[in-house]
mmCIF file of C-alpha atoms in Angstrom:
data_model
loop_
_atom_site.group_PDB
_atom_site.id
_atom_site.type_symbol
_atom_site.label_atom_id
_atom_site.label_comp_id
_atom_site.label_asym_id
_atom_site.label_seq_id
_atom_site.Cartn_x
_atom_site.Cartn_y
_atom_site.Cartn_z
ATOM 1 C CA UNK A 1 -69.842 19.528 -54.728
ATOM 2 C CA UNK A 2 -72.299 22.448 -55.726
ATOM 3 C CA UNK A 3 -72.282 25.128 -59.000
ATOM 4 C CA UNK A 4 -72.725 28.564 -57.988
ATOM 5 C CA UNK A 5 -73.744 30.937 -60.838
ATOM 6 C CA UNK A 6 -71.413 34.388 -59.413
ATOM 7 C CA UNK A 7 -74.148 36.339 -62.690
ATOM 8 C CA UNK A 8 -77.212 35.383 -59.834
ATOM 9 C CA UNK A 9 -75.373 37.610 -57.305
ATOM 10 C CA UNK A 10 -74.422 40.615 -59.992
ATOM 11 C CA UNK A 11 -76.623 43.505 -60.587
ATOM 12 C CA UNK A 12 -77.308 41.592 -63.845
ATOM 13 C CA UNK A 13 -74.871 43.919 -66.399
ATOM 14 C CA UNK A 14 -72.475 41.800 -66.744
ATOM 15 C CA UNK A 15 -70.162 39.578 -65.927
ATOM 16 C CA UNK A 16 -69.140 41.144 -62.257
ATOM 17 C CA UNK A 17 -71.168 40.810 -59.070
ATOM 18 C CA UNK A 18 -71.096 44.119 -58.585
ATOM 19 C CA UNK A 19 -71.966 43.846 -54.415
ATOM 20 C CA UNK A 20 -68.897 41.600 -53.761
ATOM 21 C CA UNK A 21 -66.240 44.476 -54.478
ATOM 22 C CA UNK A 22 -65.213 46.512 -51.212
ATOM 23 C CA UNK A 23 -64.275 49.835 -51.429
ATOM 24 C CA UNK A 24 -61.871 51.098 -49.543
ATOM 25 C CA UNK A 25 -60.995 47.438 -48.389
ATOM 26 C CA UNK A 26 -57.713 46.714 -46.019
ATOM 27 C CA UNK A 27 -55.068 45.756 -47.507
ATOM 28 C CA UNK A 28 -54.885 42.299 -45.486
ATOM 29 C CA UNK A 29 -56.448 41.617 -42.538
ATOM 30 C CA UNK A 30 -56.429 38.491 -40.353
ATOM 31 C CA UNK A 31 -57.483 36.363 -37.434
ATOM 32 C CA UNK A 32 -54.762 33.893 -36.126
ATOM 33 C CA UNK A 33 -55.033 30.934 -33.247
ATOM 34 C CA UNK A 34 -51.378 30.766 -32.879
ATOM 35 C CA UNK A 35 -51.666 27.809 -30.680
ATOM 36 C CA UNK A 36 -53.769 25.531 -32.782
ATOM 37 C CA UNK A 37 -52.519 27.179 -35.061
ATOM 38 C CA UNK A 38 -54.919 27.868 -37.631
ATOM 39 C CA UNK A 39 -56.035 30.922 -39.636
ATOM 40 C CA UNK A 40 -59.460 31.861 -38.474
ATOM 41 C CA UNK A 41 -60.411 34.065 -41.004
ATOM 42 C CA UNK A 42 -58.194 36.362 -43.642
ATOM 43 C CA UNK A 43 -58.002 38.633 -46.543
ATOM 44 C CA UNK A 44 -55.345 39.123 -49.107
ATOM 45 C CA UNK A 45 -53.302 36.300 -46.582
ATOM 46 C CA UNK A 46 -51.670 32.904 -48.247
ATOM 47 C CA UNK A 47 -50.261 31.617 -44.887
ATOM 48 C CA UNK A 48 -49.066 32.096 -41.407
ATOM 49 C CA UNK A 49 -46.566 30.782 -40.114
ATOM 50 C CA UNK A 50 -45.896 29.861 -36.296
ATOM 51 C CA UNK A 51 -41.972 30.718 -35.925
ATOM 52 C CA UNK A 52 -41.903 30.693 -31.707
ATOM 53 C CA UNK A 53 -43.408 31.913 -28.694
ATOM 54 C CA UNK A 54 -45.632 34.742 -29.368
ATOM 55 C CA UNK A 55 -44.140 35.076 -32.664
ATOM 56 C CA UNK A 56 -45.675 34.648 -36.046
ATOM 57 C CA UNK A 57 -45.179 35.597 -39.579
ATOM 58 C CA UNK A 58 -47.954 36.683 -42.204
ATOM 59 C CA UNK A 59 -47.761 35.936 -45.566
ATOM 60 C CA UNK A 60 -50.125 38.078 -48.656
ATOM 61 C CA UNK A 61 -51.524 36.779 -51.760
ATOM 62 C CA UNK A 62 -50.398 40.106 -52.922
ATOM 63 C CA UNK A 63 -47.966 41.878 -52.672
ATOM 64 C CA UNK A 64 -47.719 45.198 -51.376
ATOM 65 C CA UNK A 65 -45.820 47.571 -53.857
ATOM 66 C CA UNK A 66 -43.397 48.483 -50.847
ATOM 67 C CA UNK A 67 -42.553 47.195 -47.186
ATOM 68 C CA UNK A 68 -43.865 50.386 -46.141
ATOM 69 C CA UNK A 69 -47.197 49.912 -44.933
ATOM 70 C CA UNK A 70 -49.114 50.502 -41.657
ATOM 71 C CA UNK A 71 -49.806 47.587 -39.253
ATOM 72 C CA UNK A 72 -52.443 47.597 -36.601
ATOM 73 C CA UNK A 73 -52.992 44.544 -34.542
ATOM 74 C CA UNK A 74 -54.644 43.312 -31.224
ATOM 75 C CA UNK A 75 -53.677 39.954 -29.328
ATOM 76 C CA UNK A 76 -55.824 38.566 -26.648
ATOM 77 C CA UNK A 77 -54.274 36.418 -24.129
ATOM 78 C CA UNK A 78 -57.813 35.746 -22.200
ATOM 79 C CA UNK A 79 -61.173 37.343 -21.825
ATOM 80 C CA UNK A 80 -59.440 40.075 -19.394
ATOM 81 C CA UNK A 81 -55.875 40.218 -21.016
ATOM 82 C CA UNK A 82 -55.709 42.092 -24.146
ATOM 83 C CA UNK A 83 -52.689 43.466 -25.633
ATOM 84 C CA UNK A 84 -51.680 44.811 -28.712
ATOM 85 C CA UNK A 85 -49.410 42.964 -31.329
ATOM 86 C CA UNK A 86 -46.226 44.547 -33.242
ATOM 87 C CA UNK A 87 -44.814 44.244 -36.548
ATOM 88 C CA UNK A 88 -40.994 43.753 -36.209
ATOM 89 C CA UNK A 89 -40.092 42.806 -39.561
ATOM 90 C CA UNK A 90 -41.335 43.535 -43.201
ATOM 91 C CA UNK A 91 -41.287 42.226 -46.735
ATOM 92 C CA UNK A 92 -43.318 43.250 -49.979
ATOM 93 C CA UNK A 93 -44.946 39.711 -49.365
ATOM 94 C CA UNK A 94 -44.758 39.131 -45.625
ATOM 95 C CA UNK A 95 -44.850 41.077 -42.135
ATOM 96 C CA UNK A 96 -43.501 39.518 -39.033
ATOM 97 C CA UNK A 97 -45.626 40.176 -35.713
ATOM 98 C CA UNK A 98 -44.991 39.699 -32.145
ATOM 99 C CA UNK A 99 -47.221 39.395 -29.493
ATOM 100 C CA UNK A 100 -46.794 40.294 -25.750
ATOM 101 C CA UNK A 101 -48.375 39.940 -22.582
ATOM 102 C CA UNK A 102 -49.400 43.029 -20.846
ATOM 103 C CA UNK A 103 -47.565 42.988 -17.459
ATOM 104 C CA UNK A 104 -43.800 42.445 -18.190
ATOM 105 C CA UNK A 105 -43.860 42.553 -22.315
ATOM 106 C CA UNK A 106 -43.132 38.717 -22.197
ATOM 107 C CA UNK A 107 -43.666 37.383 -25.433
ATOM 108 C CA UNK A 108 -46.108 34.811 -25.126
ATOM 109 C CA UNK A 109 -48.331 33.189 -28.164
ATOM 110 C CA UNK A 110 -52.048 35.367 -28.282
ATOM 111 C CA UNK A 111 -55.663 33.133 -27.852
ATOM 112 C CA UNK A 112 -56.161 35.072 -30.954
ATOM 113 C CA UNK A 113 -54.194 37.693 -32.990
ATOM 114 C CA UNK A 114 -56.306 39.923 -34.535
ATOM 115 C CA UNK A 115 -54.152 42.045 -37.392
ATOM 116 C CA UNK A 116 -55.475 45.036 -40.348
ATOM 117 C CA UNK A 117 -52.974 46.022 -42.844
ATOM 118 C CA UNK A 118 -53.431 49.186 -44.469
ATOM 119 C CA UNK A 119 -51.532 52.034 -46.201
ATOM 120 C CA UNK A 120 -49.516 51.277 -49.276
ATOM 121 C CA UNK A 121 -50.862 49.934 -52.389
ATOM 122 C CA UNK A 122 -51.198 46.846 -54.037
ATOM 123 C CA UNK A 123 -48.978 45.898 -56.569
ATOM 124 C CA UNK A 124 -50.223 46.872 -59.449
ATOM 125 C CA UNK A 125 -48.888 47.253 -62.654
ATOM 126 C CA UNK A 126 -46.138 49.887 -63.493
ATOM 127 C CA UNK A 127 -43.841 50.163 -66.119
ATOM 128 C CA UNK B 1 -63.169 21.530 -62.628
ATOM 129 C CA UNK B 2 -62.724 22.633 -59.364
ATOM 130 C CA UNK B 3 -61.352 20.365 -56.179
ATOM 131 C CA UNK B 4 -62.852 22.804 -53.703
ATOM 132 C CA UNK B 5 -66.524 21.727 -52.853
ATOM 133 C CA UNK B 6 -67.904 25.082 -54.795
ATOM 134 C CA UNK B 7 -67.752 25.806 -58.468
ATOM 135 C CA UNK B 8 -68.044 29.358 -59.311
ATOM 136 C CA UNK B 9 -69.067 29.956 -62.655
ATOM 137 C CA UNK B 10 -70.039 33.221 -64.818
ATOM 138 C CA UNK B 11 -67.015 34.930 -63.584
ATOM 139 C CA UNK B 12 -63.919 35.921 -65.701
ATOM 140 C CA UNK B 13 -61.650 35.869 -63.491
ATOM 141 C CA UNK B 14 -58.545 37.178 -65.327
ATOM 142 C CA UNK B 15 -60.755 40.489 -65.962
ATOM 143 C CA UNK B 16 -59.409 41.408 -62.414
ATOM 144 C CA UNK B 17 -57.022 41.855 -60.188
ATOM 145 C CA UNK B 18 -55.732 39.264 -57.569
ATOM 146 C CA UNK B 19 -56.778 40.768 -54.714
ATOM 147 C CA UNK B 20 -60.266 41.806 -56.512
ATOM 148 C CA UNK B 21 -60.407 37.999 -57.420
ATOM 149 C CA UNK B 22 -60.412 37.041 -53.888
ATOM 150 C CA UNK B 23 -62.260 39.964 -52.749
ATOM 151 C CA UNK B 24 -65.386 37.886 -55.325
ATOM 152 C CA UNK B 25 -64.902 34.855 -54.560
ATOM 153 C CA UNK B 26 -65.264 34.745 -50.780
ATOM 154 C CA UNK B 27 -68.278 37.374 -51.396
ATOM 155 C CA UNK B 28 -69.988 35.150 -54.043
ATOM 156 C CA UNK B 29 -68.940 31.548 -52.166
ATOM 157 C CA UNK B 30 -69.975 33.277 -48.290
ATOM 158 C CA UNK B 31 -73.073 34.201 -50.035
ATOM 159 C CA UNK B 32 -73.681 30.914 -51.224
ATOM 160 C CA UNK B 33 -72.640 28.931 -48.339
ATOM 161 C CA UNK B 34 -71.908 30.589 -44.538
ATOM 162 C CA UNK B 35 -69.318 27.997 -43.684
ATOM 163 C CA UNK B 36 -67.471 27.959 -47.163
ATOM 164 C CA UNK B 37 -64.069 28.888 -44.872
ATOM 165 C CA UNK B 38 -64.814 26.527 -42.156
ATOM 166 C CA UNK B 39 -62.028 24.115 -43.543
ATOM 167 C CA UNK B 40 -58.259 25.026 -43.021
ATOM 168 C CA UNK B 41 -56.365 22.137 -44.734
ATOM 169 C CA UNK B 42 -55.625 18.415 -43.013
ATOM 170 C CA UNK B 43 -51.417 19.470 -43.823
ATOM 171 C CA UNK B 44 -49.463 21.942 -42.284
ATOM 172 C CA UNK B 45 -45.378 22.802 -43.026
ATOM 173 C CA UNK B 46 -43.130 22.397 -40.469
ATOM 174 C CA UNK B 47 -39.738 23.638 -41.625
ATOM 175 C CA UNK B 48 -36.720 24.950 -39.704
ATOM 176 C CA UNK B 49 -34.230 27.762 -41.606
ATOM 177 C CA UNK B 50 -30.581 26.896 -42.298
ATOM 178 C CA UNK B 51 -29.802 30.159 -41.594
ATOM 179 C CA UNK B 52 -30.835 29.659 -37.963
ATOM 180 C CA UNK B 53 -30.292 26.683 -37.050
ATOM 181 C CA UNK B 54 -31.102 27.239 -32.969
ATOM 182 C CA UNK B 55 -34.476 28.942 -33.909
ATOM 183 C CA UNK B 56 -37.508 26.317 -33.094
ATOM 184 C CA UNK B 57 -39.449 24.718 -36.271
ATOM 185 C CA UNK B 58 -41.913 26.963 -37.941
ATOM 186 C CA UNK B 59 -45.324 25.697 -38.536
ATOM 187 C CA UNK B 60 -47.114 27.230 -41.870
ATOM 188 C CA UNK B 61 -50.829 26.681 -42.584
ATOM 189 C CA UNK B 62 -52.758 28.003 -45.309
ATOM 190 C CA UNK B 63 -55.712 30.383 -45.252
ATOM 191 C CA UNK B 64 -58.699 28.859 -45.705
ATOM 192 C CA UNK B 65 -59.768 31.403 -48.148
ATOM 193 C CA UNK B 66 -56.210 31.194 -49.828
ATOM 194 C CA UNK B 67 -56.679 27.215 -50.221
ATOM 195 C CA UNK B 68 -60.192 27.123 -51.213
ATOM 196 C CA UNK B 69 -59.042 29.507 -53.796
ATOM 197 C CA UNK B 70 -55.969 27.519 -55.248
ATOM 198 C CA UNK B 71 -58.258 24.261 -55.285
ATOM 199 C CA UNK B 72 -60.820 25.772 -57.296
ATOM 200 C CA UNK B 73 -58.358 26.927 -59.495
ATOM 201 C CA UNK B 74 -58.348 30.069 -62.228
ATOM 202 C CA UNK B 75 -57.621 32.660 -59.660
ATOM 203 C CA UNK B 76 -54.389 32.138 -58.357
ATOM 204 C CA UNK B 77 -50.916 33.152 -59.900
ATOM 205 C CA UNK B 78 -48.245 30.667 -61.096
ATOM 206 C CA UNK B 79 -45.906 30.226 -58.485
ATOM 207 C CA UNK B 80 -43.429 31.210 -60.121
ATOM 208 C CA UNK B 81 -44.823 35.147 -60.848
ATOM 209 C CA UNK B 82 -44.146 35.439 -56.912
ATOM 210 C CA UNK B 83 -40.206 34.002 -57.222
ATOM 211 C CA UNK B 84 -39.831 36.959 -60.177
ATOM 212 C CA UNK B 85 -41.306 39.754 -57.482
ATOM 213 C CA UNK B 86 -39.028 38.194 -54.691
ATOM 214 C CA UNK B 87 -36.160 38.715 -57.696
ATOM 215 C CA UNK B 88 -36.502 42.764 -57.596
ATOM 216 C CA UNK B 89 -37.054 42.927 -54.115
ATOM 217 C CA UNK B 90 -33.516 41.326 -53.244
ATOM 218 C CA UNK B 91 -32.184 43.771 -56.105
ATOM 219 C CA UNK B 92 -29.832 46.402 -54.864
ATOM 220 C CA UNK B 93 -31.879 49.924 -54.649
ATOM 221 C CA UNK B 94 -35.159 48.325 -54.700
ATOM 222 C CA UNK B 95 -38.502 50.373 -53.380
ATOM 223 C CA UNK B 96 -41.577 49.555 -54.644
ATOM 224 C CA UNK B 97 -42.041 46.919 -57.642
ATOM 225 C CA UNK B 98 -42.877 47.445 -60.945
ATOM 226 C CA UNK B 99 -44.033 44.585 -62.477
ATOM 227 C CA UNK B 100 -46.770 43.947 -60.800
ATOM 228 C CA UNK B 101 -49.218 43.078 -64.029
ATOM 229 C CA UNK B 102 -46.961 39.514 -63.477
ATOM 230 C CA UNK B 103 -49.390 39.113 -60.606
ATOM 231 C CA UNK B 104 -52.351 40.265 -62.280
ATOM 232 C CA UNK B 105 -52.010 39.152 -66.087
ATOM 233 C CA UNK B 106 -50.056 35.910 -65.748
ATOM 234 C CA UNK B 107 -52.586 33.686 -66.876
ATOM 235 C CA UNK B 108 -54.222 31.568 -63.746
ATOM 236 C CA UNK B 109 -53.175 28.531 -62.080
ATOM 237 C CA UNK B 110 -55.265 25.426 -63.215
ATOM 238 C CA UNK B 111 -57.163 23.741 -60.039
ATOM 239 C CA UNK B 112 -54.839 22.001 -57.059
ATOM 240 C CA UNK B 113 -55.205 19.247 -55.001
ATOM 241 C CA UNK B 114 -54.916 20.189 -51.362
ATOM 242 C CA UNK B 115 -51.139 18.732 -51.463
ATOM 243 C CA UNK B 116 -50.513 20.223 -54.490
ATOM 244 C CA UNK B 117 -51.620 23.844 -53.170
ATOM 245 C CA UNK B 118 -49.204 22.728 -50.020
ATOM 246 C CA UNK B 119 -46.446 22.527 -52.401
ATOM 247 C CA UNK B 120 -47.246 25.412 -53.767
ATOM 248 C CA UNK B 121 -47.175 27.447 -50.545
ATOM 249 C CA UNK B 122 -44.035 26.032 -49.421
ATOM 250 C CA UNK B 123 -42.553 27.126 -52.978
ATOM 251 C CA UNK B 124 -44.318 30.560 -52.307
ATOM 252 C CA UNK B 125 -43.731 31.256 -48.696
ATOM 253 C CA UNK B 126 -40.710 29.377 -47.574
ATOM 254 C CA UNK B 127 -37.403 30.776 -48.414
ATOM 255 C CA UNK B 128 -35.830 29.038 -50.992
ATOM 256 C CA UNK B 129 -32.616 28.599 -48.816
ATOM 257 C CA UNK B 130 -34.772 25.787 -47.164
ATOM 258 C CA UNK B 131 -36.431 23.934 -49.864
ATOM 259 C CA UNK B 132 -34.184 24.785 -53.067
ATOM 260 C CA UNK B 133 -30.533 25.706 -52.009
ATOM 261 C CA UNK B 134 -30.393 23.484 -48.622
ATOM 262 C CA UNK B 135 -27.798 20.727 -49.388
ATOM 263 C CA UNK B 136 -26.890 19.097 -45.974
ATOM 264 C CA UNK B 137 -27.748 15.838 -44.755
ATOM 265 C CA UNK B 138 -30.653 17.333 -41.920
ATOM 266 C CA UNK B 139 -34.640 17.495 -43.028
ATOM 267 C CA UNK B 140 -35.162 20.910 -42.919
ATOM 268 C CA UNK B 141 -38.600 20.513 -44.521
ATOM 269 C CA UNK B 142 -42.118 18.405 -44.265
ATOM 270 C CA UNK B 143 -45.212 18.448 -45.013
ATOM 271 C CA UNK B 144 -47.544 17.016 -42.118
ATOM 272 C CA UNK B 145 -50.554 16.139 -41.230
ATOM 273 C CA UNK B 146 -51.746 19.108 -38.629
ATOM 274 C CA UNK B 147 -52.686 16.165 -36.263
ATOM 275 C CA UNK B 148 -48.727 16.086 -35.503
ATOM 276 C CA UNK B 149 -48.793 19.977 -34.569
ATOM 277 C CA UNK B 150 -48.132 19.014 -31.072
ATOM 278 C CA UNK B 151 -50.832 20.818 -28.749
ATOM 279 C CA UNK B 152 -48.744 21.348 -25.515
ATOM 280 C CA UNK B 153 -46.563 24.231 -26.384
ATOM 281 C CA UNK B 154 -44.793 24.982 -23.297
ATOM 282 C CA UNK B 155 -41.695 23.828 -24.473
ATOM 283 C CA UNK B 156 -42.656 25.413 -28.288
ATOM 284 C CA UNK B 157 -39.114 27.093 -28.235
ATOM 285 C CA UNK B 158 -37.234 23.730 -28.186
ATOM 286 C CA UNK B 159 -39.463 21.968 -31.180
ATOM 287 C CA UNK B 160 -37.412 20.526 -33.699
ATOM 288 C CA UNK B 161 -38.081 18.671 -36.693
ATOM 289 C CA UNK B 162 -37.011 14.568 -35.886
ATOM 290 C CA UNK B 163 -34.791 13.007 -37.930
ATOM 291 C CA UNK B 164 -35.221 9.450 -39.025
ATOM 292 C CA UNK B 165 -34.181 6.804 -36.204
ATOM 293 C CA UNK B 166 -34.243 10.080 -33.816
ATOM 294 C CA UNK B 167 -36.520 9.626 -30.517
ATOM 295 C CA UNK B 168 -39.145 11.304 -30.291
#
């Protein structure tokens, strides 16, 4: 087990590392192996879960202030079948996605399931 | 004293907000170590929904950012900040929630085992109709180890959680 210092990677002000914050960043944003399955990398995601076939549900660390938010995914089936992935179902804490092959819209579980999240906010605090 | 193999220090973490906690510690941690996220958890949920009871189990694993996160512990929320937002959501004329400085100013979550942050996600991602309100006889919920995930899924439609005495 190692200490890392976060002050050695801040511009030295204070108490925030001032490179680590992204502007502009989505508002999650994922890579799922649905059939290992296993989150291959993530941001603002807590979980995914495997419900079926080629479908799979997304869980956030935080919340969106709404269910409306904008949803662009990819799926690939192979190195020569790509397809793109759909959000069928929305919470303020989780988005449902299906994945389809290309030829006959069969759902059918993606390689990998590549997902951005954006539009919306974060909840943040409103009174 | 953190349970995830990095201890990030000279950060206040309630300063910011959840997602801008997460957003510094995988930049700090990545920074640190390349292959801070290459572990995803030994435990997976398999759980099926007593509202459906035809629909195949559903397997839940964590992020490995997420888990990292909730075993180093000071950045997460209490568990029980998310049940409050899932409260207004189900209210009546919800559309967008306003309490969200529950998420933000709740004071952190102390460090987790890795079972402890899987009982944590099934309290924060499963519906509570499974693991709180289910009253019937049939397990509707376990956590196992992701080695039981079977890996042939061409009959992934008909898995089922096995009951005690079932065959497999």
């Amino acid at each position: 087990m190692s200490t890392i210092n976060a002050l050695n990677y801040g511009d030295g002000t204070g108490t925030l590392p001032g490179s680590a914050l992204v502007e502009a960043a989505p508002r999650a944003a994922y890579r799922y192996a649905q059939a290992t399955p296993a989150v291959l990398s993530s941001y603002n995601v807590s979980s995914v879960s495997d419900d079926a076939t080629g479908v799979h549900t997304v869980n956030f660390t935080s919340s969106a202030d709404s269910d409306d938010f904008a949803y662009a995914g990819g799926c690939a089936f192979s190195s020569t079948i790509v397809t793109a992935a759909g959000m069928t179902a929305a919470t303020t804490g989780s988005a449902t996605v299906r994945t389809t092959t290309a030829s006959a819209g069969n759902v059918s579980s993606a390689t990998f399931a590549d997902v951005a999240i954006s539009g919306g906010a974060f909840v943040l605090e409103f009174s | 004293m953190s349970n995830y193999k990095h201890t990030i220090t000279g950060v206040d973490w309630m300063q910011f907000k959840l997602w801008q906690r997460e957003q510094i510690f995988a930049a700090v941690a990545l920074d640190h170590d390349p292959e801070a996220f290459e572990y995803s958890g030994q435990y997976a949920i398999a759980w099926e929904d007593p509202d459906d009871l035809e629909a195949p189990v559903k397997i839940t694993r964590p992020s490995p950012v997420w888990l990292a996160m909730a075993m180093h512990g000071g950045i997460l929320p209490p568990v029980e900040v998310y049940w409050a937002l899932a409260a207004d959501e189900a209210e009546e004329g919800f559309t967008r929630h306003t309490r969200g400085s529950l998420l933000h100013d709740t004071p952190a979550m102390r460090e987790m085992t890795e079972l402890e942050a899987m009982q944590y996600l099934v309290m924060k991602d499963v519906p509570p109709r499974v693991w709180r309100d289910y009253k019937g006889n049939r397990t509707m919920l376990k956590i196992i180890p992701v080695s039981s995930v079977p890996t042939d899924r061409s009959n992934r439609n008909a898995w089922r959680i096995a009951e005690l005495g079932e065959a497999a």
